[in-house]
Amino acid sequence: YRTAHIPGAISCPGGELVYCIAQLAPDPATPVVVNCAGRSRSIYGAQSLINAGIPNPVHSLNLGTVGWWGAGLELAVGEGPRAEHMTNAVPEASFAAAHRLALACGVREINGSTLAQWQSESEVHSLHLLDVRLPDAYAAGHVPGAQSAPGGQLVECSDDWIGLRGGRVVLTDDDGVRARMTGSWLRQLGYNQVAVMAPGEQPKLSEVGFPPDPWLAAPSGVPDASYYPVYETLEQELLASEHHVVEQVRLPELIRR
């Protein structure tokens, strides 16, 4: 958004739309146009509003800022209005809509005891505990052990955060809306074990800041030769072992996820 956005557009990442829309467009006759840089996230965002049943007419801008620029129109750069600065309390109707949609999509609601049990079992059954709010909100306080995974980006790039499709996924926030909307999309994307915290079961957001990133830490030394696998025998060793580990490495800045 800071790099280039349509003049007058409000910065509202996709996972925040249903959470913020009642205060951004209180008049049900106001058209809502959702755009991103290209196409995918604007479709997710617009469909989220439609799925939540808001009364406003909702549109997705074809090709987003790229299409706007391609049409010869000017783009704005730098900071602009941000939806999270324009939102106070979440209307009950927003929570009710997100709650209804999440249940219809098969998102499970769990209590604190279940979360604690799943955390204790994470060595044998993978658990992805994700806070779907924006990074600033995450840093101010989150459930201990949760990773920051803003909802819109999580839906767009779920495999950056969820390594195993059959693993347990628990989504957290501080309002109940954003986790449920994100969960509804993950269920539609084929993740079978998606859960949110039941009303009244939200754990304390007692952990602050971001966890240390081991991938970005300075190396303590150069590993000796035994650290590296022997290429010629690697395949045979993997086939003979009880477990196979496959690690997909793309860009260095993404490895930490």
Coordinates of N, CA and C in Angstrom, one line a residue:
Y1 N 0.8 -1.2 0.0 CA 0.0 0.0 0.0 C 0.9 1.3 0.0
R2 N 1.9 1.3 0.8 CA 2.8 2.4 0.9 C 3.6 2.6 -0.4
T3 N 3.8 1.5 -1.1 CA 4.6 1.6 -2.4 C 3.7 2.3 -3.5
A4 N 2.4 1.9 -3.5 CA 1.5 2.4 -4.6 C 0.1 2.0 -4.2
H5 N -0.8 3.0 -4.2 CA -2.2 2.7 -4.0 C -3.1 3.7 -4.7
I6 N -4.3 3.3 -4.9 CA -5.3 4.2 -5.6 C -5.6 5.4 -4.7
P7 N -5.5 6.6 -5.2 CA -5.8 7.8 -4.4 C -7.1 7.7 -3.7
G8 N -7.0 8.0 -2.4 CA -8.3 8.0 -1.6 C -8.6 6.6 -1.0
A9 N -7.9 5.6 -1.4 CA -8.1 4.2 -0.9 C -7.7 4.1 0.6
I10 N -8.4 3.4 1.4 CA -8.1 3.1 2.8 C -7.4 1.8 2.9
S11 N -6.3 1.8 3.6 CA -5.5 0.6 3.8 C -6.3 -0.3 4.8
C12 N -6.7 -1.5 4.3 CA -7.5 -2.4 5.1 C -7.2 -3.8 4.6
P13 N -6.1 -4.5 5.2 CA -5.8 -5.8 4.7 C -7.0 -6.7 4.8
G14 N -7.0 -7.8 3.9 CA -8.2 -8.6 3.8 C -8.8 -9.2 5.0
G15 N -7.9 -9.6 5.9 CA -8.4 -10.2 7.1 C -9.1 -9.3 8.1
E16 N -9.0 -8.0 7.8 CA -9.6 -7.0 8.7 C -10.9 -6.5 8.1
L17 N -11.3 -6.8 6.9 CA -12.4 -6.2 6.3 C -13.7 -6.4 7.0
V18 N -14.1 -7.6 7.3 CA -15.4 -7.8 8.0 C -15.3 -7.2 9.4
Y19 N -14.2 -7.2 10.0 CA -14.0 -6.5 11.3 C -14.2 -5.0 11.3
C20 N -13.8 -4.4 10.2 CA -13.9 -2.9 10.1 C -15.0 -2.3 9.3
I21 N -15.7 -3.1 8.5 CA -16.5 -2.6 7.4 C -17.7 -1.8 8.0
A22 N -18.3 -2.1 9.1 CA -19.4 -1.4 9.6 C -19.1 0.0 9.9
Q23 N -17.9 0.3 10.3 CA -17.5 1.7 10.6 C -16.9 2.4 9.4
L24 N -16.4 1.6 8.5 CA -15.9 2.3 7.3 C -17.0 2.7 6.3
A25 N -18.0 1.9 6.2 CA -19.1 2.2 5.3 C -20.5 1.9 6.1
P26 N -20.8 2.8 7.0 CA -22.0 2.6 7.8 C -23.3 2.7 7.0
D27 N -23.3 3.4 5.9 CA -24.5 3.5 5.1 C -24.6 2.3 4.2
P28 N -25.6 1.5 4.3 CA -25.7 0.3 3.4 C -25.8 0.6 1.9
A29 N -26.1 1.8 1.6 CA -26.1 2.1 0.1 C -24.7 2.5 -0.4
T30 N -23.7 2.6 0.4 CA -22.4 2.9 0.0 C -21.7 1.8 -0.7
P31 N -21.3 1.9 -2.0 CA -20.6 0.8 -2.7 C -19.3 0.6 -2.0
V32 N -18.9 -0.6 -1.9 CA -17.5 -1.0 -1.4 C -16.7 -1.6 -2.5
V33 N -15.6 -1.0 -2.9 CA -14.7 -1.6 -3.9 C -13.4 -2.0 -3.2
V34 N -13.1 -3.3 -3.4 CA -11.9 -3.9 -2.8 C -10.9 -4.1 -3.9
N35 N -9.6 -3.6 -3.6 CA -8.6 -3.9 -4.6 C -7.3 -4.3 -3.8
C36 N -6.4 -4.9 -4.6 CA -5.1 -5.3 -4.1 C -4.1 -4.9 -5.2
A37 N -2.9 -5.4 -5.2 CA -2.0 -5.1 -6.3 C -2.4 -5.7 -7.6
G38 N -3.0 -6.9 -7.5 CA -3.4 -7.5 -8.7 C -4.9 -8.0 -8.7
R39 N -5.1 -9.3 -8.2 CA -6.4 -9.8 -8.3 C -6.8 -10.7 -7.1
S40 N -6.0 -11.6 -6.7 CA -6.4 -12.7 -5.7 C -6.9 -12.1 -4.4
R41 N -6.2 -11.3 -3.8 CA -6.6 -10.8 -2.4 C -7.8 -9.9 -2.5
S42 N -8.0 -9.2 -3.6 CA -9.2 -8.4 -3.7 C -10.5 -9.3 -3.9
I43 N -10.3 -10.5 -4.5 CA -11.4 -11.4 -4.7 C -11.7 -12.0 -3.3
Y44 N -10.7 -12.5 -2.6 CA -10.9 -13.0 -1.2 C -11.6 -12.0 -0.4
G45 N -11.1 -10.7 -0.4 CA -11.7 -9.7 0.5 C -13.2 -9.4 0.1
A46 N -13.4 -9.2 -1.2 CA -14.8 -8.9 -1.6 C -15.7 -10.1 -1.2
Q47 N -15.3 -11.3 -1.5 CA -16.1 -12.5 -1.2 C -16.3 -12.6 0.3
S48 N -15.4 -12.2 1.1 CA -15.5 -12.3 2.5 C -16.7 -11.4 3.0
L49 N -16.7 -10.2 2.4 CA -17.8 -9.3 2.8 C -19.2 -9.8 2.3
I50 N -19.2 -10.4 1.1 CA -20.4 -11.0 0.6 C -20.8 -12.2 1.5
N51 N -19.9 -13.0 1.8 CA -20.2 -14.2 2.7 C -20.7 -13.8 4.0
A52 N -20.2 -12.7 4.5 CA -20.6 -12.2 5.8 C -22.0 -11.5 5.8
G53 N -22.5 -11.3 4.6 CA -23.9 -10.8 4.4 C -24.0 -9.3 4.6
I54 N -23.0 -8.5 4.4 CA -23.1 -7.1 4.5 C -24.1 -6.6 3.5
P55 N -24.9 -5.5 3.8 CA -25.9 -5.1 2.8 C -25.4 -4.2 1.7
N56 N -24.2 -3.7 1.8 CA -23.6 -2.8 0.8 C -23.4 -3.6 -0.5
P57 N -23.4 -2.9 -1.6 CA -23.0 -3.5 -2.9 C -21.4 -3.6 -2.8
V58 N -20.9 -4.8 -3.2 CA -19.5 -5.1 -3.1 C -18.9 -5.4 -4.4
H59 N -17.7 -4.9 -4.7 CA -17.1 -5.1 -6.0 C -15.6 -5.4 -5.7
S60 N -15.0 -6.2 -6.6 CA -13.6 -6.4 -6.6 C -13.0 -5.7 -7.9
L61 N -12.0 -4.9 -7.7 CA -11.4 -4.2 -8.8 C -10.5 -5.1 -9.6
N62 N -10.8 -5.3 -10.9 CA -10.1 -6.2 -11.8 C -8.7 -5.6 -12.0
L63 N -7.7 -6.5 -11.7 CA -6.3 -6.2 -11.8 C -5.7 -5.1 -10.8
G64 N -6.5 -4.6 -9.9 CA -6.1 -3.8 -8.8 C -5.2 -2.6 -9.3
T65 N -4.2 -2.3 -8.5 CA -3.4 -1.1 -8.8 C -2.6 -1.3 -10.1
V66 N -2.3 -2.5 -10.5 CA -1.7 -2.7 -11.8 C -2.6 -2.3 -12.9
G67 N -3.9 -2.7 -12.8 CA -4.8 -2.3 -13.8 C -5.1 -0.8 -13.9
W68 N -5.1 -0.2 -12.7 CA -5.3 1.2 -12.6 C -4.2 2.0 -13.3
W69 N -2.9 1.5 -13.0 CA -1.7 2.1 -13.6 C -1.8 1.9 -15.1
G70 N -2.1 0.7 -15.5 CA -2.2 0.3 -16.9 C -3.2 1.1 -17.7
A71 N -4.2 1.6 -17.0 CA -5.2 2.5 -17.7 C -4.8 3.9 -17.8
G72 N -3.6 4.2 -17.3 CA -3.0 5.6 -17.4 C -3.4 6.5 -16.3
L73 N -3.9 5.9 -15.2 CA -4.3 6.7 -14.0 C -3.2 6.7 -13.0
E74 N -3.1 7.8 -12.3 CA -2.1 8.0 -11.3 C -2.3 7.2 -10.0
L75 N -1.2 6.8 -9.5 CA -1.2 6.1 -8.2 C -0.6 7.0 -7.1
A76 N -1.1 6.9 -5.9 CA -0.5 7.6 -4.8 C 0.6 6.7 -4.1
V77 N 1.5 7.3 -3.4 CA 2.5 6.6 -2.7 C 2.6 7.1 -1.3
G78 N 3.2 6.3 -0.4 CA 3.4 6.7 1.0 C 2.2 6.3 1.9
E79 N 2.2 6.9 3.1 CA 1.2 6.6 4.0 C -0.2 7.1 3.6
G80 N -1.2 6.5 4.1 CA -2.6 7.0 3.8 C -3.5 6.5 5.0
P81 N -4.8 6.7 4.9 CA -5.7 6.3 6.0 C -5.6 4.8 6.2
R82 N -5.6 4.4 7.5 CA -5.6 3.0 7.8 C -6.8 2.6 8.6
A83 N -7.4 1.5 8.2 CA -8.7 1.1 8.7 C -8.6 0.9 10.2
E84 N -7.5 0.3 10.7 CA -7.4 0.0 12.1 C -7.4 1.2 13.0
H85 N -7.0 2.4 12.4 CA -7.1 3.7 13.1 C -8.5 4.3 13.1
M86 N -9.4 3.7 12.3 CA -10.7 4.2 12.2 C -11.8 3.3 12.8
T87 N -11.3 2.3 13.5 CA -12.3 1.3 14.1 C -12.2 1.3 15.6
N88 N -13.3 1.3 16.2 CA -13.4 1.2 17.7 C -13.9 -0.1 18.1
A89 N -15.1 -0.3 18.5 CA -15.6 -1.5 18.9 C -16.2 -2.3 17.8
V90 N -16.2 -3.6 17.9 CA -16.7 -4.5 16.8 C -18.2 -4.6 17.0
P91 N -19.1 -4.3 16.0 CA -20.5 -4.5 16.2 C -20.9 -6.0 16.4
E92 N -21.9 -6.2 17.2 CA -22.3 -7.6 17.4 C -22.7 -8.3 16.1
A93 N -23.2 -7.5 15.1 CA -23.6 -8.1 13.9 C -22.4 -8.7 13.1
S94 N -21.3 -8.1 13.3 CA -20.1 -8.6 12.6 C -19.6 -9.9 13.2
F95 N -19.6 -10.0 14.5 CA -19.3 -11.2 15.2 C -20.3 -12.3 14.8
A96 N -21.6 -12.0 14.8 CA -22.6 -13.0 14.5 C -22.4 -13.5 13.1
A97 N -22.1 -12.6 12.2 CA -21.9 -13.1 10.8 C -20.7 -14.0 10.6
A98 N -19.6 -13.6 11.3 CA -18.4 -14.4 11.2 C -18.6 -15.7 11.9
H99 N -19.3 -15.7 13.0 CA -19.6 -16.9 13.8 C -20.4 -17.9 13.0
R100 N -21.4 -17.4 12.3 CA -22.3 -18.2 11.5 C -21.6 -18.8 10.3
L101 N -20.8 -18.0 9.7 CA -20.0 -18.5 8.5 C -19.0 -19.5 8.9
A102 N -18.3 -19.3 10.0 CA -17.3 -20.2 10.4 C -17.9 -21.6 10.7
L103 N -19.0 -21.6 11.4 CA -19.6 -22.9 11.7 C -20.1 -23.6 10.5
A104 N -20.6 -22.8 9.5 CA -21.1 -23.4 8.3 C -20.0 -24.0 7.5
C105 N -18.8 -23.5 7.6 CA -17.6 -24.0 6.9 C -16.9 -25.1 7.6
G106 N -17.3 -25.4 8.8 CA -16.7 -26.5 9.6 C -15.6 -26.1 10.5
V107 N -15.5 -24.8 10.8 CA -14.5 -24.4 11.8 C -14.9 -24.8 13.2
R108 N -14.0 -25.4 13.9 CA -14.3 -25.9 15.2 C -14.1 -24.9 16.3
E109 N -14.9 -24.8 17.3 CA -14.6 -24.0 18.5 C -14.1 -24.8 19.6
I110 N -13.0 -24.4 20.3 CA -12.4 -25.1 21.3 C -12.2 -24.2 22.6
N111 N -12.0 -24.9 23.7 CA -11.8 -24.1 25.0 C -10.3 -24.1 25.3
G112 N -10.0 -23.5 26.4 CA -8.6 -23.4 26.8 C -8.0 -24.7 27.2
S113 N -8.8 -25.6 27.7 CA -8.2 -26.9 28.1 C -7.8 -27.7 26.9
T114 N -8.6 -27.6 25.8 CA -8.3 -28.3 24.6 C -7.1 -27.8 23.9
L115 N -6.9 -26.4 24.0 CA -5.7 -25.8 23.4 C -4.5 -26.3 24.2
A116 N -4.6 -26.3 25.5 CA -3.5 -26.7 26.3 C -3.1 -28.2 26.0
Q117 N -4.1 -29.0 25.8 CA -3.9 -30.4 25.5 C -3.2 -30.6 24.1
W118 N -3.7 -29.8 23.1 CA -3.1 -29.9 21.8 C -1.6 -29.4 21.9
Q119 N -1.4 -28.3 22.7 CA 0.0 -27.8 22.8 C 0.9 -28.9 23.4
S120 N 0.4 -29.7 24.4 CA 1.2 -30.7 25.0 C 1.4 -31.9 24.0
E121 N 0.6 -32.0 23.0 CA 0.7 -33.1 22.0 C 1.4 -32.7 20.7
S122 N 1.9 -31.5 20.7 CA 2.4 -31.0 19.4 C 3.7 -31.7 18.9
E123 N 4.3 -32.5 19.8 CA 5.5 -33.3 19.3 C 5.0 -34.5 18.5
V124 N 3.8 -34.9 18.7 CA 3.3 -36.1 17.9 C 2.2 -35.7 17.0
H125 N 1.6 -34.6 17.1 CA 0.5 -34.1 16.2 C 0.7 -32.6 16.0
S126 N 1.1 -32.3 14.8 CA 1.5 -30.9 14.5 C 0.5 -29.9 14.9
L127 N 0.9 -28.8 15.5 CA 0.0 -27.7 15.9 C 0.5 -26.4 15.3
H128 N -0.4 -25.7 14.6 CA 0.0 -24.4 14.1 C -0.9 -23.4 14.8
L129 N -0.3 -22.6 15.8 CA -1.0 -21.7 16.6 C -0.7 -20.3 16.0
L130 N -1.7 -19.7 15.4 CA -1.5 -18.5 14.6 C -2.4 -17.3 15.0
D131 N -1.8 -16.1 15.2 CA -2.5 -14.9 15.5 C -2.8 -14.2 14.2
V132 N -4.0 -14.0 13.8 CA -4.3 -13.5 12.5 C -4.5 -12.0 12.4
R133 N -4.2 -11.3 13.5 CA -4.3 -9.8 13.5 C -3.1 -9.2 12.8
L134 N -3.1 -7.9 12.7 CA -1.9 -7.2 12.0 C -0.7 -7.3 13.0
P135 N 0.5 -7.2 12.4 CA 1.7 -7.4 13.2 C 1.8 -6.4 14.4
D136 N 1.3 -5.2 14.3 CA 1.4 -4.2 15.4 C 0.6 -4.7 16.6
A137 N -0.6 -5.3 16.3 CA -1.5 -5.8 17.3 C -0.9 -7.0 17.9
Y138 N -0.3 -7.9 17.1 CA 0.4 -9.1 17.6 C 1.5 -8.7 18.6
A139 N 2.3 -7.7 18.2 CA 3.5 -7.3 19.0 C 3.0 -6.7 20.4
A140 N 1.8 -6.1 20.4 CA 1.3 -5.5 21.6 C 0.9 -6.5 22.6
G141 N 0.6 -7.7 22.2 CA 0.2 -8.8 23.1 C -0.5 -9.9 22.3
H142 N -0.1 -11.2 22.6 CA -0.6 -12.3 21.9 C -0.6 -13.5 22.8
V143 N -1.3 -14.6 22.3 CA -1.3 -15.8 23.1 C 0.1 -16.4 23.1
P144 N 0.7 -16.8 24.2 CA 2.0 -17.3 24.2 C 2.2 -18.5 23.3
G145 N 3.2 -18.4 22.5 CA 3.5 -19.4 21.5 C 2.9 -19.2 20.1
A146 N 2.1 -18.2 20.0 CA 1.4 -18.0 18.7 C 2.4 -17.3 17.8
Q147 N 2.3 -17.6 16.5 CA 3.0 -16.9 15.4 C 2.2 -15.8 14.8
S148 N 2.8 -14.8 14.3 CA 2.0 -13.7 13.6 C 1.8 -14.2 12.2
A149 N 0.5 -14.2 11.8 CA 0.1 -14.6 10.5 C -1.2 -13.8 10.1
P150 N -1.0 -12.6 9.6 CA -2.1 -11.7 9.3 C -3.1 -12.4 8.3
G151 N -4.4 -12.4 8.7 CA -5.4 -13.2 8.0 C -5.4 -13.2 6.5
G152 N -5.3 -12.0 5.9 CA -5.4 -11.9 4.4 C -4.2 -12.6 3.8
Q153 N -3.0 -12.4 4.3 CA -1.8 -13.0 3.8 C -1.8 -14.5 4.1
L154 N -2.4 -14.9 5.2 CA -2.4 -16.4 5.5 C -3.3 -17.1 4.5
V155 N -4.4 -16.5 4.1 CA -5.3 -17.2 3.1 C -4.6 -17.2 1.8
E156 N -3.9 -16.1 1.4 CA -3.2 -16.0 0.1 C -2.0 -17.0 0.0
C157 N -1.3 -17.1 1.2 CA 0.0 -17.9 1.2 C 0.0 -18.8 2.3
S158 N -1.0 -19.7 2.4 CA -1.2 -20.5 3.6 C 0.0 -21.4 3.8
D159 N 0.6 -21.9 2.8 CA 1.8 -22.8 3.0 C 3.0 -22.2 3.5
D160 N 3.0 -20.8 3.6 CA 4.1 -20.2 4.3 C 4.1 -20.4 5.8
W161 N 2.9 -20.6 6.3 CA 2.7 -20.8 7.7 C 2.3 -22.2 8.2
I162 N 1.6 -22.9 7.3 CA 1.0 -24.2 7.7 C 1.8 -25.2 6.9
G163 N 2.6 -25.9 7.6 CA 3.5 -26.9 6.9 C 2.9 -28.2 6.6
L164 N 1.8 -28.6 7.4 CA 1.2 -29.9 7.2 C -0.3 -29.7 7.0
R165 N -0.8 -30.1 5.9 CA -2.3 -30.0 5.6 C -3.1 -30.7 6.7
G166 N -2.6 -31.8 7.2 CA -3.3 -32.6 8.2 C -3.1 -32.1 9.7
G167 N -2.3 -31.1 9.8 CA -2.0 -30.6 11.2 C -3.1 -29.8 11.8
R168 N -3.1 -29.7 13.1 CA -4.1 -28.8 13.7 C -3.8 -27.4 13.5
V169 N -4.8 -26.6 13.3 CA -4.6 -25.1 13.1 C -5.5 -24.4 14.0
V170 N -5.0 -23.6 14.9 CA -5.8 -22.8 15.9 C -5.5 -21.3 15.6
L171 N -6.5 -20.6 15.3 CA -6.4 -19.2 14.9 C -6.9 -18.3 16.1
T172 N -6.2 -17.3 16.4 CA -6.5 -16.4 17.5 C -6.6 -15.0 17.1
D173 N -7.3 -14.2 17.9 CA -7.4 -12.8 17.7 C -7.8 -12.2 19.1
D174 N -8.4 -11.0 19.1 CA -8.9 -10.5 20.4 C -10.4 -10.1 20.2
D175 N -11.0 -10.5 19.1 CA -12.4 -10.0 18.9 C -13.3 -11.2 18.4
G176 N -12.7 -12.3 17.9 CA -13.6 -13.4 17.5 C -14.0 -13.3 16.0
V177 N -13.8 -12.1 15.4 CA -14.3 -11.9 14.0 C -13.2 -12.4 13.0
R178 N -12.0 -11.9 13.2 CA -10.9 -12.1 12.2 C -10.5 -13.6 12.2
A179 N -10.4 -14.2 13.3 CA -10.1 -15.6 13.4 C -11.1 -16.5 12.6
R180 N -12.4 -16.2 12.8 CA -13.4 -16.9 12.2 C -13.5 -16.7 10.7
M181 N -13.3 -15.5 10.3 CA -13.3 -15.2 8.8 C -12.2 -15.9 8.2
T182 N -11.0 -15.9 8.8 CA -9.8 -16.5 8.2 C -10.0 -18.0 8.2
G183 N -10.6 -18.6 9.3 CA -10.8 -20.0 9.4 C -11.8 -20.5 8.3
S184 N -12.8 -19.7 8.0 CA -13.7 -20.1 7.0 C -13.1 -20.3 5.6
W185 N -12.1 -19.4 5.3 CA -11.3 -19.6 4.1 C -10.4 -20.8 4.1
L186 N -9.7 -21.0 5.2 CA -8.8 -22.2 5.3 C -9.6 -23.5 5.2
R187 N -10.8 -23.5 5.7 CA -11.6 -24.7 5.5 C -12.0 -24.9 4.0
Q188 N -12.3 -23.8 3.4 CA -12.6 -23.9 1.9 C -11.4 -24.2 1.1
L189 N -10.2 -24.0 1.6 CA -9.0 -24.3 0.9 C -8.5 -25.7 1.2
G190 N -9.3 -26.5 2.0 CA -9.0 -27.9 2.2 C -8.3 -28.2 3.5
Y191 N -8.1 -27.3 4.4 CA -7.5 -27.6 5.7 C -8.6 -28.1 6.6
N192 N -8.4 -29.4 7.1 CA -9.5 -30.0 7.8 C -9.6 -29.8 9.2
Q193 N -8.5 -29.5 9.9 CA -8.5 -29.3 11.3 C -8.3 -27.9 11.7
V194 N -9.2 -27.0 11.5 CA -9.1 -25.6 11.8 C -10.0 -25.3 13.0
A195 N -9.5 -24.6 13.9 CA -10.2 -24.3 15.1 C -10.0 -22.8 15.6
V196 N -11.0 -22.3 16.3 CA -10.9 -21.0 16.9 C -11.3 -21.1 18.4
M197 N -11.0 -20.1 19.2 CA -11.4 -20.2 20.6 C -12.9 -19.9 20.7
A198 N -13.5 -20.6 21.5 CA -15.0 -20.4 21.8 C -15.2 -19.1 22.5
P199 N -16.3 -18.5 22.4 CA -16.6 -17.3 23.1 C -16.4 -17.4 24.6
G200 N -15.6 -16.5 25.2 CA -15.3 -16.6 26.6 C -14.1 -17.4 27.0
E201 N -13.5 -18.0 26.0 CA -12.3 -18.9 26.2 C -11.0 -18.3 25.7
Q202 N -11.0 -17.1 25.3 CA -9.8 -16.4 24.8 C -8.7 -16.4 25.8
P203 N -7.6 -17.1 25.6 CA -6.4 -17.0 26.5 C -5.9 -15.6 26.7
K204 N -5.2 -15.3 27.7 CA -4.6 -14.0 27.9 C -3.5 -13.7 26.9
L205 N -3.5 -12.5 26.4 CA -2.5 -12.1 25.5 C -1.3 -11.6 26.2
S206 N -0.6 -12.5 26.8 CA 0.4 -12.1 27.8 C 1.8 -12.1 27.3
E207 N 2.0 -12.5 26.0 CA 3.3 -12.5 25.4 C 3.4 -11.3 24.5
V208 N 4.5 -10.5 24.5 CA 4.6 -9.3 23.7 C 5.8 -9.4 22.8
G209 N 5.8 -8.5 21.8 CA 6.9 -8.5 20.9 C 6.9 -9.7 19.9
F210 N 8.0 -9.8 19.2 CA 8.2 -10.9 18.2 C 9.2 -11.9 18.8
P211 N 9.0 -13.2 18.5 CA 10.0 -14.1 19.0 C 11.3 -14.0 18.3
P212 N 12.4 -14.4 18.9 CA 13.7 -14.4 18.3 C 13.7 -15.2 17.0
D213 N 14.3 -14.7 16.0 CA 14.3 -15.4 14.7 C 15.6 -16.2 14.5
P214 N 15.6 -17.5 14.7 CA 16.9 -18.2 14.7 C 17.5 -18.2 13.3
W215 N 16.7 -18.0 12.2 CA 17.3 -18.0 10.9 C 18.1 -16.7 10.6
L216 N 17.7 -15.7 11.4 CA 18.4 -14.4 11.1 C 19.6 -14.2 12.1
A217 N 19.7 -15.1 13.1 CA 20.8 -14.9 14.1 C 22.1 -15.1 13.4
A218 N 23.1 -14.4 13.9 CA 24.5 -14.6 13.4 C 25.0 -16.0 13.7
P219 N 25.6 -16.7 12.8 CA 26.1 -18.1 13.0 C 27.2 -18.1 14.1
S220 N 27.1 -19.1 14.9 CA 28.1 -19.2 16.0 C 29.4 -19.7 15.6
G221 N 29.5 -20.3 14.4 CA 30.7 -20.8 13.9 C 30.4 -21.6 12.6
V222 N 31.5 -22.1 12.0 CA 31.3 -22.8 10.8 C 31.1 -24.3 11.1
P223 N 30.1 -25.0 10.7 CA 29.9 -26.4 11.0 C 31.0 -27.2 10.4
D224 N 31.3 -28.3 11.1 CA 32.3 -29.2 10.6 C 31.7 -30.1 9.5
A225 N 32.5 -30.9 8.9 CA 32.1 -31.7 7.7 C 30.9 -32.6 8.0
S226 N 30.9 -33.1 9.3 CA 29.8 -34.1 9.6 C 28.4 -33.4 9.7
Y227 N 28.4 -32.1 9.7 CA 27.1 -31.4 9.7 C 26.3 -31.6 8.3
Y228 N 27.1 -31.7 7.3 CA 26.5 -31.8 5.9 C 26.3 -33.2 5.5
P229 N 25.1 -33.5 4.9 CA 24.9 -34.9 4.4 C 25.9 -35.2 3.2
V230 N 26.2 -36.5 3.0 CA 27.0 -36.9 1.9 C 26.0 -37.2 0.8
Y231 N 26.1 -36.4 -0.3 CA 25.2 -36.5 -1.4 C 25.0 -37.9 -2.0
E232 N 26.2 -38.6 -2.1 CA 26.1 -39.8 -2.8 C 25.3 -40.9 -2.1
T233 N 25.2 -40.8 -0.7 CA 24.5 -41.8 0.1 C 23.2 -41.2 0.7
L234 N 22.9 -40.0 0.4 CA 21.7 -39.4 1.0 C 20.4 -40.1 0.7
E235 N 20.2 -40.4 -0.5 CA 19.0 -41.1 -0.9 C 18.8 -42.4 -0.2
Q236 N 19.9 -43.2 -0.2 CA 19.8 -44.5 0.5 C 19.5 -44.4 2.0
E237 N 20.1 -43.4 2.6 CA 19.9 -43.2 4.0 C 18.5 -42.7 4.3
L238 N 17.9 -41.9 3.5 CA 16.6 -41.5 3.7 C 15.6 -42.6 3.5
L239 N 15.8 -43.4 2.5 CA 14.9 -44.5 2.2 C 15.0 -45.6 3.3
A240 N 16.2 -45.7 3.9 CA 16.4 -46.7 5.0 C 15.9 -46.2 6.4
S241 N 15.7 -44.9 6.5 CA 15.3 -44.4 7.8 C 13.8 -44.5 8.0
E242 N 13.4 -44.4 9.3 CA 12.0 -44.6 9.7 C 11.2 -43.3 9.2
H243 N 11.8 -42.2 9.3 CA 11.1 -41.0 8.9 C 11.8 -40.3 7.7
H244 N 11.0 -39.6 6.9 CA 11.5 -38.8 5.8 C 11.2 -37.4 6.1
V245 N 12.2 -36.5 5.9 CA 12.0 -35.1 6.2 C 12.3 -34.4 4.8
V246 N 11.3 -33.6 4.3 CA 11.4 -32.9 3.1 C 11.3 -31.4 3.4
E247 N 12.3 -30.6 3.1 CA 12.3 -29.2 3.4 C 12.3 -28.4 2.1
Q248 N 11.3 -27.6 1.9 CA 11.3 -26.8 0.7 C 11.9 -25.4 1.0
V249 N 12.9 -25.0 0.3 CA 13.6 -23.8 0.5 C 13.4 -22.9 -0.7
R250 N 12.9 -21.7 -0.5 CA 12.7 -20.8 -1.6 C 13.7 -19.6 -1.4
L251 N 13.1 -18.4 -1.2 CA 14.0 -17.3 -1.0 C 14.5 -17.2 0.4
P252 N 15.7 -16.7 0.7 CA 16.2 -16.7 2.0 C 15.4 -16.0 3.0
E253 N 14.7 -14.9 2.6 CA 13.9 -14.2 3.6 C 12.6 -14.9 4.0
L254 N 12.3 -16.0 3.2 CA 11.1 -16.7 3.5 C 11.4 -18.0 4.4
I255 N 12.7 -18.3 4.5 CA 13.0 -19.6 5.2 C 12.6 -19.5 6.6
R256 N 12.6 -18.3 7.2 CA 12.3 -18.2 8.7 C 10.9 -18.6 9.0
R257 N 10.0 -18.6 8.0 CA 8.6 -19.0 8.2 C 8.4 -20.5 8.2

